[in-house]
Short mmCIF file of C-alpha atoms in Angstrom, two decimals:
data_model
loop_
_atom_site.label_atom_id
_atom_site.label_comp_id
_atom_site.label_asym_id
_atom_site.label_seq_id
_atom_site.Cartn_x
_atom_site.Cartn_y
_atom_site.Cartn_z
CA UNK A 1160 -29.29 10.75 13.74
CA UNK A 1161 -26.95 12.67 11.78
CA UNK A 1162 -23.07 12.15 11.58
CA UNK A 1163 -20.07 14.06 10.21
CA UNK A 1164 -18.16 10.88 8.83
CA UNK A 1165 -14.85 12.32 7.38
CA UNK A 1166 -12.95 9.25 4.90
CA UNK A 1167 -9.71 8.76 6.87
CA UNK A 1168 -8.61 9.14 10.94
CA UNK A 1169 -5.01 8.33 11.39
CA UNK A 1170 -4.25 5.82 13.12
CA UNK A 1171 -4.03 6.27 17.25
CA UNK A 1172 -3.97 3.95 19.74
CA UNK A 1173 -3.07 5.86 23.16
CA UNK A 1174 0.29 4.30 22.94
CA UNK A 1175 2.32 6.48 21.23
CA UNK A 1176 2.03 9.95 23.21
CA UNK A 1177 4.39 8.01 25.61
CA UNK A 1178 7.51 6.15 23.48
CA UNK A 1179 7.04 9.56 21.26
CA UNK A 1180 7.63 11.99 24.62
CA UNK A 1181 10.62 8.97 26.05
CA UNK A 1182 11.97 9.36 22.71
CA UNK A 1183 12.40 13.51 22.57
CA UNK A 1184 13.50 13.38 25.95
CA UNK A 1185 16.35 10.89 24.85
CA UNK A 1186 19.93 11.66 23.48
CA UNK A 1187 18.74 10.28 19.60
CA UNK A 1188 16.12 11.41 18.09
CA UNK A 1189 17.34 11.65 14.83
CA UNK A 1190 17.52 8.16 12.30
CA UNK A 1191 18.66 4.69 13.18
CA UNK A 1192 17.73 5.30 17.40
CA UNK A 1193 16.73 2.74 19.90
CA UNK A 1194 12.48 3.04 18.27
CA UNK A 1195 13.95 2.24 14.98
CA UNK A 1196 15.92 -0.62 15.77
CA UNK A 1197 12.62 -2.28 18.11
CA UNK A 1198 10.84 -2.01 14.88
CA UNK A 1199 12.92 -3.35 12.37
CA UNK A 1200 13.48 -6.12 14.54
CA UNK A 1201 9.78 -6.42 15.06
CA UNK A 1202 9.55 -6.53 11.19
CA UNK A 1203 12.50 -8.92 10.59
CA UNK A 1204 10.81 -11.63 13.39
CA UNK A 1205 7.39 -10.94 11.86
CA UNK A 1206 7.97 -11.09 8.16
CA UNK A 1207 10.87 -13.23 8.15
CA UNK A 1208 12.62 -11.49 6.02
CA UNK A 1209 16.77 -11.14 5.50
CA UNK A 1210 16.03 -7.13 6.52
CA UNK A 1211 13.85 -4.17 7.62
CA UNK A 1212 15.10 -0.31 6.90
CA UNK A 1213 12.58 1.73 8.07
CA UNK A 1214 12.60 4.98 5.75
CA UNK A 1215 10.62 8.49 5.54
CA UNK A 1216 8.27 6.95 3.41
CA UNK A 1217 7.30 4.36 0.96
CA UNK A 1218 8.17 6.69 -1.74
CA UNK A 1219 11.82 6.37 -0.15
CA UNK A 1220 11.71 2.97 -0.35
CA UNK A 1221 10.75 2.27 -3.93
CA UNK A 1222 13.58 4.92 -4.85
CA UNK A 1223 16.13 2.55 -2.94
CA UNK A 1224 14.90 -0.31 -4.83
CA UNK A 1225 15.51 1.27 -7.80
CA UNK A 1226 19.23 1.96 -6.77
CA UNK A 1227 19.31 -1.16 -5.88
CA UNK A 1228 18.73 -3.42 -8.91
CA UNK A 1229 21.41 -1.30 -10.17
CA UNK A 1230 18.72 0.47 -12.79
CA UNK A 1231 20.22 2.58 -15.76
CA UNK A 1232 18.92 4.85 -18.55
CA UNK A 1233 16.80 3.21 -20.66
CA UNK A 1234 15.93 0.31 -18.58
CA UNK A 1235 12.40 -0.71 -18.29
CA UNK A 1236 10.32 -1.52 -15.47
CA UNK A 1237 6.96 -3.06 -16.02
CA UNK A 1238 3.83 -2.12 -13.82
CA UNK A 1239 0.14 -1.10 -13.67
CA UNK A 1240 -0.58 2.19 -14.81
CA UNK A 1241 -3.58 1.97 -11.65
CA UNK A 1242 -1.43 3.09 -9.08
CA UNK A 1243 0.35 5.82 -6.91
CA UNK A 1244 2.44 8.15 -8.61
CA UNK A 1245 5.31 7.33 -6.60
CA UNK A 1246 5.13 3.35 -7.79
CA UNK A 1247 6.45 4.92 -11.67
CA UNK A 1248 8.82 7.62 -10.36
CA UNK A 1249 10.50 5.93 -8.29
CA UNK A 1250 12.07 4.36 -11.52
CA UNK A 1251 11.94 7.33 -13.46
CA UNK A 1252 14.17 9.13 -11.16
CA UNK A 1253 16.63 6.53 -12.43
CA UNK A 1254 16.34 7.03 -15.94
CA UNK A 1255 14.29 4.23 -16.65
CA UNK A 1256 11.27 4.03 -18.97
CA UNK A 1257 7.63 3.01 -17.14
CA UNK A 1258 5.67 0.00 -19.31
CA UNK A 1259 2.36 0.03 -18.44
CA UNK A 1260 -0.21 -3.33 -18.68
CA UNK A 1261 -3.37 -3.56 -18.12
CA UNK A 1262 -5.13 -4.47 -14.61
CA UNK A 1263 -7.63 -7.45 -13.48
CA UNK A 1264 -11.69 -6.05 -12.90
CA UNK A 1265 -12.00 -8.12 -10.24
CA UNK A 1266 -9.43 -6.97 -7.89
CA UNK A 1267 -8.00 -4.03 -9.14
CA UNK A 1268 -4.08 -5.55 -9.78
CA UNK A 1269 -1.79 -6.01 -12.46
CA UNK A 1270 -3.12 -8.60 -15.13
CA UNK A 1271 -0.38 -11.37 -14.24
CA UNK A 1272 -1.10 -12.62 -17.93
CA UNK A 1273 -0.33 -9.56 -19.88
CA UNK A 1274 2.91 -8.90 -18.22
CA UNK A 1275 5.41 -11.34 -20.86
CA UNK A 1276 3.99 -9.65 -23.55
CA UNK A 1277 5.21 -6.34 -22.33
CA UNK A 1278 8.84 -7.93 -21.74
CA UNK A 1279 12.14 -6.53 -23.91
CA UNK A 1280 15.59 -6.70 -23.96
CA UNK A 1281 15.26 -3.63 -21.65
CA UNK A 1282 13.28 -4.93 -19.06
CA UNK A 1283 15.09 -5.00 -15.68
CA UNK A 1284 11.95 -5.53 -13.67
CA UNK A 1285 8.26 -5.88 -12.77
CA UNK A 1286 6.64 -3.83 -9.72
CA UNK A 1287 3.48 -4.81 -8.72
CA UNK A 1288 1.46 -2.94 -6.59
CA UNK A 1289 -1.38 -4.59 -3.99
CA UNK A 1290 -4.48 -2.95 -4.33
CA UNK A 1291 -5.91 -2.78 -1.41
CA UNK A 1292 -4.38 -5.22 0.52
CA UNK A 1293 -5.39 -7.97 -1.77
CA UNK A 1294 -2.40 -10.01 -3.42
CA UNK A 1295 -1.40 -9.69 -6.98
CA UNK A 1296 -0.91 -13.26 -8.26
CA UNK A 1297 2.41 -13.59 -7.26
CA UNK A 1298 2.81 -17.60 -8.17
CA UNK A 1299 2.99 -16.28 -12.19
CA UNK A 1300 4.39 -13.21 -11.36
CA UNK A 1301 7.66 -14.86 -9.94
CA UNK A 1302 7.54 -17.63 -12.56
CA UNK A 1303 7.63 -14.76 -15.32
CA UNK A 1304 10.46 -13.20 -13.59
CA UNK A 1305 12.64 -16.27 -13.40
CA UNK A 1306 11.92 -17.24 -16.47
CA UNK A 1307 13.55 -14.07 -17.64
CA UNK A 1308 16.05 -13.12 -14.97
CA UNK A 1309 14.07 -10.20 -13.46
CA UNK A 1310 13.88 -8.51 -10.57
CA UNK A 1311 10.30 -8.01 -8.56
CA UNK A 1312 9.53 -5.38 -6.34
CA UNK A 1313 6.33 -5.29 -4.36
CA UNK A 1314 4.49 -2.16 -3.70
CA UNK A 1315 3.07 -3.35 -0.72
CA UNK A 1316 2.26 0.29 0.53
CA UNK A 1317 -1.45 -0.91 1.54
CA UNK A 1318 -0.82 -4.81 2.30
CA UNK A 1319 1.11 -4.33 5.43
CA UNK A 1320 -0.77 -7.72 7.52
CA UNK A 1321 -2.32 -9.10 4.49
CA UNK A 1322 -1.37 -12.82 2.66
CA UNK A 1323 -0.52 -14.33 -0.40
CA UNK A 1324 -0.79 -18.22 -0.14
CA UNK A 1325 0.14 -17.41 3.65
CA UNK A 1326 2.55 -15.22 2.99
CA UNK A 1327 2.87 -12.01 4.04
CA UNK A 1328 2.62 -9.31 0.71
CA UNK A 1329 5.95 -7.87 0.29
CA UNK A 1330 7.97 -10.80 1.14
CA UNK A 1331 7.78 -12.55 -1.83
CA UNK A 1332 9.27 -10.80 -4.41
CA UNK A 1333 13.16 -9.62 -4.28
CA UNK A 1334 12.31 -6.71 -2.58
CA UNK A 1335 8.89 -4.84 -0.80
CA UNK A 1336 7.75 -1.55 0.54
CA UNK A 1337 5.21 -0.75 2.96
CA UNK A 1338 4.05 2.94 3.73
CA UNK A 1339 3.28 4.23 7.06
CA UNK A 1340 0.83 7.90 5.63
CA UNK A 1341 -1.62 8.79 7.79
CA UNK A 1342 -4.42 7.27 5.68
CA UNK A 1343 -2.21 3.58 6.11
CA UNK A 1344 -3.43 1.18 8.38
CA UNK A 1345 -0.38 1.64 10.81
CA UNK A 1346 1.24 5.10 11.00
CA UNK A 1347 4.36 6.22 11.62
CA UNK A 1348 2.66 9.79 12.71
CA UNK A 1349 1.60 10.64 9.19
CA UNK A 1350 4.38 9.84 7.15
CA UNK A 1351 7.14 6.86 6.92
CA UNK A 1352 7.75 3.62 5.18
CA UNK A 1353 9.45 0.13 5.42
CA UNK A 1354 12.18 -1.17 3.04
CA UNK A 1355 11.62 -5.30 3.34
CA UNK A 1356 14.61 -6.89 2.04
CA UNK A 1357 13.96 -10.69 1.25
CA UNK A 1358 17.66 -11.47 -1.04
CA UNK A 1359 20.16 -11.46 1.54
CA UNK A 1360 22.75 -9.57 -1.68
CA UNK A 1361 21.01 -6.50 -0.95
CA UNK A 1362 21.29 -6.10 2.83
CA UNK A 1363 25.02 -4.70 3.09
CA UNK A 1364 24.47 -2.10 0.16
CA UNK A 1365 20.77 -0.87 1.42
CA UNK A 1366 22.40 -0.21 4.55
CA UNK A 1367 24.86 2.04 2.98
CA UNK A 1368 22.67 3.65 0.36
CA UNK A 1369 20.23 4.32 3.37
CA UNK A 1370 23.50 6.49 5.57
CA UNK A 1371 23.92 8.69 2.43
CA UNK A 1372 25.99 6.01 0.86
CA UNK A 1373 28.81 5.88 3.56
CA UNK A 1374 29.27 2.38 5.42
CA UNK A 1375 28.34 4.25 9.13
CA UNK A 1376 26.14 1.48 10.40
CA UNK A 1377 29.19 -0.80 9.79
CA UNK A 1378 30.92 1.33 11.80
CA UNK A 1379 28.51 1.61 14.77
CA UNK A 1380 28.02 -1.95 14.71
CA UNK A 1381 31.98 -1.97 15.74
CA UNK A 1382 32.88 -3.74 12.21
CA UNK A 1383 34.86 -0.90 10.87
CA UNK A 1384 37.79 1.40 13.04
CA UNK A 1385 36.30 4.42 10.54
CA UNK A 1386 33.33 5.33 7.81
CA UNK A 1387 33.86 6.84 4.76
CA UNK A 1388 31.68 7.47 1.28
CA UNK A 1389 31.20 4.51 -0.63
CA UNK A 1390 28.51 4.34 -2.76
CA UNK A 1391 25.72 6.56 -4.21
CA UNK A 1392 22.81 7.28 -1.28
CA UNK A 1393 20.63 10.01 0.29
CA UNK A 1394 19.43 9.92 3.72
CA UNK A 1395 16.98 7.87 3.96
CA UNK A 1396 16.62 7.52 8.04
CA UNK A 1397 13.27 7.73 9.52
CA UNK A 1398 13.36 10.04 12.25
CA UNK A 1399 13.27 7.78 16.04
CA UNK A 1400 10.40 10.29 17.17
CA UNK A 1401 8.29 8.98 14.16
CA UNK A 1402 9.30 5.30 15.10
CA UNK A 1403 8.39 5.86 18.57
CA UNK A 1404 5.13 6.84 17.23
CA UNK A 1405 5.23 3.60 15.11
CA UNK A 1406 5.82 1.26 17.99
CA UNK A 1407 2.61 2.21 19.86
CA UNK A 1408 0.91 0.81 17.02
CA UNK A 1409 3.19 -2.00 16.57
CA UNK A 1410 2.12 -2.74 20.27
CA UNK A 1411 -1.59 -3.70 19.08
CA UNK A 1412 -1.32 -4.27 15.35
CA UNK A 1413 -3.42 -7.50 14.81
CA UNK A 1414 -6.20 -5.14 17.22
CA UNK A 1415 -6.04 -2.84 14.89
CA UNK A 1416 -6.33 -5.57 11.74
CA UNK A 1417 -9.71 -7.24 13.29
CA UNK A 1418 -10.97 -4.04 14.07
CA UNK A 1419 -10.92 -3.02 10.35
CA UNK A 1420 -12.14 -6.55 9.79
CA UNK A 1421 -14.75 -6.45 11.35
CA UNK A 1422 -15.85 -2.65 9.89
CA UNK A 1423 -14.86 -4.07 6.30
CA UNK A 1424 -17.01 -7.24 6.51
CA UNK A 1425 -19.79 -4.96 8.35
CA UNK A 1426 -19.93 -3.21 4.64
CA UNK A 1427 -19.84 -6.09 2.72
CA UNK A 1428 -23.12 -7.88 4.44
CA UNK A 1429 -24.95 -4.51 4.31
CA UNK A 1430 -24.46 -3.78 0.82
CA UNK A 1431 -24.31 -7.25 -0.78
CA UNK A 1432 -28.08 -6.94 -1.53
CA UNK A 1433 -27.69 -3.94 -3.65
CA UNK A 1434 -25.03 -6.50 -5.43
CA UNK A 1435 -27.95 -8.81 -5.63
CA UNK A 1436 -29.96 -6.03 -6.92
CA UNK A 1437 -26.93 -5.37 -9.95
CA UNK A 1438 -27.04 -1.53 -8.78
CA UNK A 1439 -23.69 -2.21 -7.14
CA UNK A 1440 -20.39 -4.04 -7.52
CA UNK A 1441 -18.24 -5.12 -3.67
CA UNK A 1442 -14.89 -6.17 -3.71
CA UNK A 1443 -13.36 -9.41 -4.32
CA UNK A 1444 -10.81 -11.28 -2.77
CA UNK A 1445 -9.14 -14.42 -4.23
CA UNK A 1446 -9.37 -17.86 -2.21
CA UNK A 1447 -5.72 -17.83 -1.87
CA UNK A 1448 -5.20 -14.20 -0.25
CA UNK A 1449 -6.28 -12.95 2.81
CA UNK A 1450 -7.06 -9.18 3.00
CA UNK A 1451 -5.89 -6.61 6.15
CA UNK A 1452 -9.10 -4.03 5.38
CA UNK A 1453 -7.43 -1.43 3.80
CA UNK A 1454 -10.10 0.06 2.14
CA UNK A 1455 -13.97 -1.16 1.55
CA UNK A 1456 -14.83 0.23 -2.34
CA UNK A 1457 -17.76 -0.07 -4.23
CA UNK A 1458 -18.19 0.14 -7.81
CA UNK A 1459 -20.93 2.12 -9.55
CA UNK A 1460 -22.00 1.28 -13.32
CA UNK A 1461 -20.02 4.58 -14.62
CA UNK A 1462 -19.01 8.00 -13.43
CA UNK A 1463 -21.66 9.61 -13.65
CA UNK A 1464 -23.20 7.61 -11.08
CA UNK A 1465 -19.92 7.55 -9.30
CA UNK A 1466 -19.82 11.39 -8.97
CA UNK A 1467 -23.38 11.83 -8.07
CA UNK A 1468 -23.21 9.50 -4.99
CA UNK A 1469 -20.19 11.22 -4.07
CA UNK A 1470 -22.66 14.57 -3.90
CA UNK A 1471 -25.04 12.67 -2.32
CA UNK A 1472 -22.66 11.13 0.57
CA UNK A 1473 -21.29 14.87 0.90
CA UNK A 1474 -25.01 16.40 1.59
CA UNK A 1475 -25.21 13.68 4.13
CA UNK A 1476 -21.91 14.74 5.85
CA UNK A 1477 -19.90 11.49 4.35
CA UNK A 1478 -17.00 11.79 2.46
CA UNK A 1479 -16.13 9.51 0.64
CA UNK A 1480 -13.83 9.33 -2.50
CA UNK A 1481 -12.54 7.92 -5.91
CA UNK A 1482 -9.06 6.92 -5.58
CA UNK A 1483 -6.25 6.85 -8.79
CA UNK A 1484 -6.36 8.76 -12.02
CA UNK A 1485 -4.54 6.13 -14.48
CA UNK A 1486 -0.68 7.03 -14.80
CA UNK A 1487 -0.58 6.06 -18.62
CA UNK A 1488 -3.16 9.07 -19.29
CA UNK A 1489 -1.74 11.42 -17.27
CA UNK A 1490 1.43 14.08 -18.92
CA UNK A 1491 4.27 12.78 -17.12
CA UNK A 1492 3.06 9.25 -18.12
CA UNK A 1493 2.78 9.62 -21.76
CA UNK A 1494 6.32 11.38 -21.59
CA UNK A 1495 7.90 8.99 -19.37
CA UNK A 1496 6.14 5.74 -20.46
CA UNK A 1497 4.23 3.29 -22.42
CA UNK A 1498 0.98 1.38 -22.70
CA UNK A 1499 1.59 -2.61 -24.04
CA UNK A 1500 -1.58 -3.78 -24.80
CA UNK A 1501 -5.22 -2.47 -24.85
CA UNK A 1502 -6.30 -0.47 -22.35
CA UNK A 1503 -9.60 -2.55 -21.62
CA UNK A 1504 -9.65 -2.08 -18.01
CA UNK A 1505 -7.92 0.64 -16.34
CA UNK A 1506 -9.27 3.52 -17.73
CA UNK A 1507 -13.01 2.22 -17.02
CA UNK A 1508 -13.02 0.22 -14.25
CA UNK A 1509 -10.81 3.69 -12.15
CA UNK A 1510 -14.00 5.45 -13.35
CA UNK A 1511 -16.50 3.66 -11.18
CA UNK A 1512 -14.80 3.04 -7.90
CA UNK A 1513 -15.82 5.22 -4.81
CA UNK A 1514 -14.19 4.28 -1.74
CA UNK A 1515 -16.03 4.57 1.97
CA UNK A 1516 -14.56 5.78 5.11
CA UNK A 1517 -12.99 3.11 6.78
CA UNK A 1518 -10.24 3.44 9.65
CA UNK A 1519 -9.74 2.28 13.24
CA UNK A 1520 -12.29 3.88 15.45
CA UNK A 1521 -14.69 4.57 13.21
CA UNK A 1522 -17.81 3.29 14.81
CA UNK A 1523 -20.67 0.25 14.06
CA UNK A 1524 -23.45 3.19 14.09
CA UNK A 1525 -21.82 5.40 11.80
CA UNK A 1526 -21.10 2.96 9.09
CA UNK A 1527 -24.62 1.47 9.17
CA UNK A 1528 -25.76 5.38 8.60
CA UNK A 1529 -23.58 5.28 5.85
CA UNK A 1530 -24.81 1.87 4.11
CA UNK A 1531 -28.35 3.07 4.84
CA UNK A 1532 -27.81 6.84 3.12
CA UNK A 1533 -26.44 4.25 -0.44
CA UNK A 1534 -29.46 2.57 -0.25
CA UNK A 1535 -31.62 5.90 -0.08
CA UNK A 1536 -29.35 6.66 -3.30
CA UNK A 1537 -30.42 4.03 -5.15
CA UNK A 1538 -34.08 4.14 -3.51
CA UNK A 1539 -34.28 0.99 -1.63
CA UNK A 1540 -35.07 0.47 2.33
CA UNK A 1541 -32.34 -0.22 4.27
CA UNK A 1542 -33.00 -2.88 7.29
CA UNK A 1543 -29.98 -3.62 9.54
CA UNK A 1544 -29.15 -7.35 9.29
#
């Protein structure tokens, strides 16, 4: 049997056509309506955290951090260069210059021990970034940023339902971020993000920054007679028809995280004897984090390998797909930031990743046709476990 296996479905449950059509039939449909309030709160009793703003998208988010910690000109903001553009300019939209470090082979994150070394009198913070819904190692991250007074945001835009030492990625630094795209695990109907405010100092200004820097939900909350303009901002309102879209997901969310459980660990016992065979590497996740199935990668032993599997997958109707081109090599990078450190990572280990479809209601058959059509690759007999 023969499939057509694209890499990414959004996200749909059957919830959403109706809070989506009770939402355009309302009287607000624009940002900060009835869908967006059920969902924040949803956030705030879920995470725990001081606050929830949902935005447009993650990208939105990260930019509001970066208002946030006040950043200036000339401030720096340490990160890996393995990462979504929008992680670096974010920052750079502030003024501030990127410093790139060096990631960790085995799971793809910032190298928690490279990150002092990278540290100046500039610094103003550290942004991690989850890869893949596995946890950075946010014990020494933290205990790095203490040590010298920084802030930490997490770029949690894949690790929305995955852990830490039990706690939820993008509560744990000073600030988080999840995104909402259409290739997320939760949607917001194809674009939209989460600001998750854990430091109860930012929760009066994010609200402002987020109404184009006037105090209006102050006013709507009955706390002020009148609004006015009081700080810098931009609208950064999700639309309510997009967070009625949201909440139908919201509805089934840890459904959704065993389904892509279950698909993720599906790969993993297929293809761990081409591990044992060396032809192949699978992902790893640390004892202390637990993982929401983001993505399922493997890695090849170099590009050229990489790229012809791709080709192969392709002529087999799969598509799958390589994922980040590192920032510090790209032209904006160089001009906008810096490398600390050797490069002894990044570069190479971006080179051999291919990631496989994965996404909720993608089905047991078609995923075993993939694993099977990787072992023709490599020319080994695939038997179903």
């Amino acid at each position: 049997m023969t499939f057509k296996i694209p890499f990414n479905k959004p996200c749909y449950t059957g919830n959403e056509d109706k809070y989506v059509l009770d939402s355009m039939r309302s009287l607000h449909i624009s940002g900060n309506g009835p869908y967006t309030k059920k969902c924040e709160e949803w956030f705030e009793n879920r995470l725990k955290c001081k606050r929830s703003l949902l935005t447009p998208s993650c990208t939105h988010a990260l930019e509001m951090t970066a208002i946030l910690i006040d950043l200036k000109p000339g401030d720096e903001v340490i990160m890996p260069s393995y990462t979504f553009v929008s992680t670096a300019n974010a920052f750079v939209l502030r003024g501030a210059k990127i410093v790139f470090v060096d990631i960790r082979p085995d799971t793809m994150n910032i190298d928690e021990n490279l990150i002092e070394d990278a540290i100046t009198e500039r610094t103003k913070a550290i942004c991690v970034m989850h890869y893949a819904g596995v946890g950075c190692e946010m014990n020494k991250v933290m205990e790095i940023a203490n040590r010298y007074n920084l802030w930490v945001i997490e770029d949690a835009a894949q690790g929305m339902m995955s852990f830490y030492n039990n706690k939820f990625l993008g509560t744990i630094g000073h600030l988080g971020c999840y995104s909402f795209h259409e290739t997320k695990n939760y949607t917001s109907a194809g674009e939209g993000g989460i600001l998750i405010i854990n430091d109860e100092k930012f929760v009066e200004r994010a609200e402002i920054i987020r109404e184009k820097g006037t105090n209006r939900s102050q006013f709507f909350r009955g706390m002020l007679d009148k609004y006015t303009w009081v700080d810098i901002g931009s609208s950064y309102l999700m639309n309510d028809v997009s967070a009625a879209y949201l909440w139908g997901q919201l509805e089934k969310v840890d459904e959704i995280n065993q389904f892509r459980l279950k698909i993720w660990d599906i790969y993993y016992e297929g293809l761990k004897y081409l591990e044992d065979k060396y032809l192949i590497n699978l992902p790893i996740v640390p004892y202390n984090c637990k993982h929401n199935a983001h993505m399922f990668y493997i890695k090849l032993k170099d590009l050229e390998t990489r790229t012809n599997l791709i080709n192969y997958l392709k002529q087999n109707n799969i598509n799958a797909v390589f994922h980040y081109i590192p920032l510090h090599s790209s032209p904006a990078g160089k001009k906008f930031g810096r490398f600390i450190g050797e490069d002894r990572y990044t570069s190479s280990e971006s080179e051999k990743l291919l990631r496989l479809p994965l996404y909720y209601g993608i089905k047991e058959e078609e995923v075993l046709y993939i694993i099977k059509k990787i072992y023709e690759f490599f020319g080994e007999n695939y038997k179903k476990l």
